[in-house]
PDB file of C-alpha atoms in Angstrom:
ATOM      1  CA  ALA A  17       0.000   0.000   0.000  1.00  0.00           C
ATOM      2  CA  LYS A  18       3.035   2.308   0.439  1.00  0.00           C
ATOM      3  CA  ASN A  19       3.811   2.229  -3.269  1.00  0.00           C
ATOM      4  CA  ALA A  20       0.182   2.495  -4.448  1.00  0.00           C
ATOM      5  CA  GLU A  21      -0.353   4.825  -7.377  1.00  0.00           C
ATOM      6  CA  TYR A  22      -3.156   5.936  -9.658  1.00  0.00           C
ATOM      7  CA  ASN A  23      -3.445   3.903 -12.890  1.00  0.00           C
ATOM      8  CA  ARG A  24      -4.047   6.841 -15.226  1.00  0.00           C
ATOM      9  CA  THR A  25      -1.691   9.437 -13.845  1.00  0.00           C
ATOM     10  CA  GLY A  26       0.952   7.318 -12.141  1.00  0.00           C
ATOM     11  CA  ARG A  27       0.981   9.617  -9.131  1.00  0.00           C
ATOM     12  CA  LYS A  28       1.368   8.097  -5.692  1.00  0.00           C
ATOM     13  CA  ILE A  29      -1.688   7.831  -3.455  1.00  0.00           C
ATOM     14  CA  SER A  30      -1.247   9.578  -0.109  1.00  0.00           C
ATOM     15  CA  LYS A  31      -1.084   7.460   3.017  1.00  0.00           C
ATOM     16  CA  LYS A  32      -3.944   9.465   4.612  1.00  0.00           C
ATOM     17  CA  LEU A  33      -6.230   8.773   1.632  1.00  0.00           C
ATOM     18  CA  ILE A  34      -5.469   5.045   1.839  1.00  0.00           C
ATOM     19  CA  GLU A  35      -6.197   5.058   5.585  1.00  0.00           C
ATOM     20  CA  ASP A  36      -9.486   6.881   4.950  1.00  0.00           C
ATOM     21  CA  TRP A  37     -10.486   4.250   2.349  1.00  0.00           C
ATOM     22  CA  GLU A  38      -9.551   1.422   4.711  1.00  0.00           C
ATOM     23  CA  MET A  39     -11.542   3.025   7.524  1.00  0.00           C
ATOM     24  CA  LYS A  40     -14.603   3.439   5.260  1.00  0.00           C
ATOM     25  CA  GLU A  41     -14.242  -0.173   4.138  1.00  0.00           C
ATOM     26  CA  THR A  42     -14.067  -1.327   7.766  1.00  0.00           C
ATOM     27  CA  GLU A  43     -17.177   0.713   8.594  1.00  0.00           C
ATOM     28  CA  LYS A  44     -19.004  -0.811   5.625  1.00  0.00           C
ATOM     29  CA  ASP A  45     -17.943  -4.294   6.725  1.00  0.00           C
ATOM     30  CA  GLN A  46     -19.344  -3.585  10.195  1.00  0.00           C
ATOM     31  CA  ASP A  47     -22.581  -2.274   8.662  1.00  0.00           C
ATOM     32  CA  VAL A  48     -22.866  -5.421   6.525  1.00  0.00           C
ATOM     33  CA  HIS A  49     -22.274  -7.559   9.603  1.00  0.00           C
ATOM     34  CA  GLN A  50     -25.005  -5.730  11.567  1.00  0.00           C
ATOM     35  CA  ILE A  51     -27.460  -5.983   8.670  1.00  0.00           C
ATOM     36  CA  ARG A  52     -26.752  -9.707   8.320  1.00  0.00           C
ATOM     37  CA  LEU A  53     -27.478 -10.186  12.033  1.00  0.00           C
ATOM     38  CA  GLN A  54     -30.729  -8.272  11.646  1.00  0.00           C
ATOM     39  CA  ASN A  55     -31.574 -10.370   8.605  1.00  0.00           C
ATOM     40  CA  ILE A  56     -31.003 -13.586  10.571  1.00  0.00           C
ATOM     41  CA  ALA A  57     -33.156 -12.304  13.447  1.00  0.00           C
ATOM     42  CA  LEU A  58     -35.948 -11.292  11.073  1.00  0.00           C
ATOM     43  CA  ARG A  59     -35.810 -14.662   9.300  1.00  0.00           C
ATOM     44  CA  PHE A  60     -36.106 -16.415  12.653  1.00  0.00           C
ATOM     45  CA  LYS A  61     -39.024 -14.168  13.617  1.00  0.00           C
ATOM     46  CA  LEU A  62     -40.725 -14.853  10.270  1.00  0.00           C
ATOM     47  CA  ALA A  63     -40.264 -18.612  10.653  1.00  0.00           C
ATOM     48  CA  LYS A  64     -41.721 -18.442  14.152  1.00  0.00           C
ATOM     49  CA  ALA A  65     -44.724 -16.431  12.943  1.00  0.00           C
ATOM     50  CA  GLU A  66     -45.295 -18.833  10.036  1.00  0.00           C
ATOM     51  CA  LYS A  67     -45.153 -21.791  12.416  1.00  0.00           C
ATOM     52  CA  LYS A  68     -47.665 -20.099  14.718  1.00  0.00           C
ATOM     53  CA  LEU A  69     -49.958 -19.325  11.778  1.00  0.00           C
ATOM     54  CA  LYS A  70     -49.730 -22.908  10.529  1.00  0.00           C
ATOM     55  CA  LYS A  71     -50.622 -24.175  14.002  1.00  0.00           C
ATOM     56  CA  LYS A  72     -53.664 -21.880  14.122  1.00  0.00           C
ATOM     57  CA  GLU A  73     -54.764 -22.997  10.663  1.00  0.00           C
ATOM     58  CA  GLN A  74     -54.451 -26.618  11.721  1.00  0.00           C
ATOM     59  CA  LEU A  75     -56.545 -25.901  14.810  1.00  0.00           C
ATOM     60  CA  ALA A  76     -59.152 -24.181  12.649  1.00  0.00           C
ATOM     61  CA  ASP A  77     -59.275 -27.242  10.383  1.00  0.00           C
ATOM     62  CA  ASP A  78     -59.940 -29.401  13.406  1.00  0.00           C
ATOM     63  CA  LEU A  79     -62.916 -27.287  14.451  1.00  0.00           C
ATOM     64  CA  HIS A  80     -65.504 -28.033  11.821  1.00  0.00           C
ATOM     65  CA  LEU A  81     -68.916 -26.442  11.462  1.00  0.00           C
ATOM     66  CA  ILE A  82     -70.499 -29.298  13.406  1.00  0.00           C
ATOM     67  CA  ASP A  83     -68.171 -28.656  16.330  1.00  0.00           C
ATOM     68  CA  PHE A  84     -69.040 -24.964  16.176  1.00  0.00           C
ATOM     69  CA  GLU A  85     -72.771 -25.722  16.237  1.00  0.00           C
ATOM     70  CA  GLN A  86     -72.288 -28.116  19.147  1.00  0.00           C
ATOM     71  CA  LEU A  87     -70.347 -25.471  21.085  1.00  0.00           C
ATOM     72  CA  LYS A  88     -73.061 -22.934  20.280  1.00  0.00           C
ATOM     73  CA  ILE A  89     -75.751 -25.251  21.691  1.00  0.00           C
ATOM     74  CA  GLU A  90     -73.704 -25.970  24.823  1.00  0.00           C
ATOM     75  CA  ASN A  91     -73.126 -22.254  25.304  1.00  0.00           C
ATOM     76  CA  GLN A  92     -76.850 -21.546  25.027  1.00  0.00           C
ATOM     77  CA  THR A  93     -77.661 -24.318  27.534  1.00  0.00           C
ATOM     78  CA  LEU A  94     -75.103 -22.999  29.998  1.00  0.00           C
ATOM     79  CA  ASN A  95     -76.433 -19.456  29.596  1.00  0.00           C
ATOM     80  CA  GLU A  96     -79.938 -20.723  30.400  1.00  0.00           C
ATOM     81  CA  LYS A  97     -78.620 -22.475  33.518  1.00  0.00           C
ATOM     82  CA  ILE A  98     -76.888 -19.285  34.594  1.00  0.00           C
ATOM     83  CA  GLU A  99     -80.119 -17.352  34.114  1.00  0.00           C
ATOM     84  CA  GLU A 100     -82.051 -19.923  36.191  1.00  0.00           C
ATOM     85  CA  ARG A 101     -79.474 -19.753  38.970  1.00  0.00           C
ATOM     86  CA  ASN A 102     -79.598 -15.954  38.916  1.00  0.00           C
ATOM     87  CA  GLU A 103     -83.394 -16.057  39.281  1.00  0.00           C
ATOM     88  CA  GLU A 104     -83.099 -18.555  42.134  1.00  0.00           C
ATOM     89  CA  LEU A 105     -80.487 -16.353  43.797  1.00  0.00           C
ATOM     90  CA  HIS A 106     -82.783 -13.341  43.448  1.00  0.00           C
ATOM     91  CA  LYS A 107     -85.667 -15.283  45.086  1.00  0.00           C
ATOM     92  CA  LEU A 108     -83.425 -16.388  47.960  1.00  0.00           C
ATOM     93  CA  ARG A 109     -82.203 -12.843  48.525  1.00  0.00           C
ATOM     94  CA  LYS A 110     -85.820 -11.669  48.594  1.00  0.00           C
ATOM     95  CA  LYS A 111     -86.694 -14.369  51.170  1.00  0.00           C
ATOM     96  CA  ILE A 112     -83.715 -13.364  53.304  1.00  0.00           C
ATOM     97  CA  HIS A 113     -84.768  -9.730  53.149  1.00  0.00           C
ATOM     98  CA  THR A 114     -88.306 -10.643  54.202  1.00  0.00           C
ATOM     99  CA  ALA A 115     -87.024 -12.853  57.044  1.00  0.00           C
ATOM    100  CA  VAL A 116     -84.751 -10.055  58.300  1.00  0.00           C
ATOM    101  CA  ILE A 117     -87.673  -7.624  58.319  1.00  0.00           C
ATOM    102  CA  GLN A 118     -89.875 -10.118  60.196  1.00  0.00           C
ATOM    103  CA  LEU A 119     -87.125 -10.866  62.687  1.00  0.00           C
ATOM    104  CA  THR A 120     -86.587  -7.168  63.313  1.00  0.00           C
ATOM    105  CA  HIS A 121     -90.331  -6.678  63.811  1.00  0.00           C
ATOM    106  CA  ILE A 122     -90.505  -9.609  66.262  1.00  0.00           C
ATOM    107  CA  ARG A 123     -87.542  -8.268  68.256  1.00  0.00           C
ATOM    108  CA  GLU A 124     -89.134  -4.836  68.469  1.00  0.00           C
ATOM    109  CA  LYS A 125     -92.402  -6.405  69.593  1.00  0.00           C
ATOM    110  CA  GLU A 126     -90.534  -8.499  72.179  1.00  0.00           C
ATOM    111  CA  GLN A 127     -88.857  -5.370  73.551  1.00  0.00           C
ATOM    112  CA  GLN A 128     -92.216  -3.618  73.821  1.00  0.00           C
ATOM    113  CA  ILE A 129     -93.789  -6.593  75.610  1.00  0.00           C
ATOM    114  CA  ARG A 130     -90.846  -6.826  78.026  1.00  0.00           C
ATOM    115  CA  ALA A 131     -91.142  -3.115  78.689  1.00  0.00           C
ATOM    116  CA  GLN A 132     -94.901  -3.519  79.388  1.00  0.00           C
ATOM    117  CA  ASN A 133     -94.208  -6.464  81.701  1.00  0.00           C
ATOM    118  CA  GLU A 134     -91.605  -4.416  83.580  1.00  0.00           C
ATOM    119  CA  ARG A 135     -94.118  -1.596  84.014  1.00  0.00           C
ATOM    120  CA  ARG A 136     -96.795  -4.020  85.269  1.00  0.00           C
ATOM    121  CA  LYS A 137     -94.415  -5.512  87.810  1.00  0.00           C
ATOM    122  CA  GLU A 138     -93.714  -2.119  89.235  1.00  0.00           C
TER     123      GLU A 138
END
């Protein structure tokens, strides 16, 4: 590289210019290396996504229209059961509320009767 010269003119190429070219070449090599690493990572990511998509497609093939209809019927049945249980729960809550009111009324009545008995004893 010390004796490098231009082909057309025969003049010697300066050492600084050669160093600049070598530095640019090194930078480009590093850039190529980084881009290749990114390319490998993206290929891996693409392969993973394709595998995931293939798995989903296979799962979709396994679930036929009949399976979908069956699941739909089961879902409707379960929703009806939930509705029945909710109604039953509502009735039980209403009974509890009524029982609490009656119990409160009976306790108040008991207190009044005890108070009357106390007054009669005196």
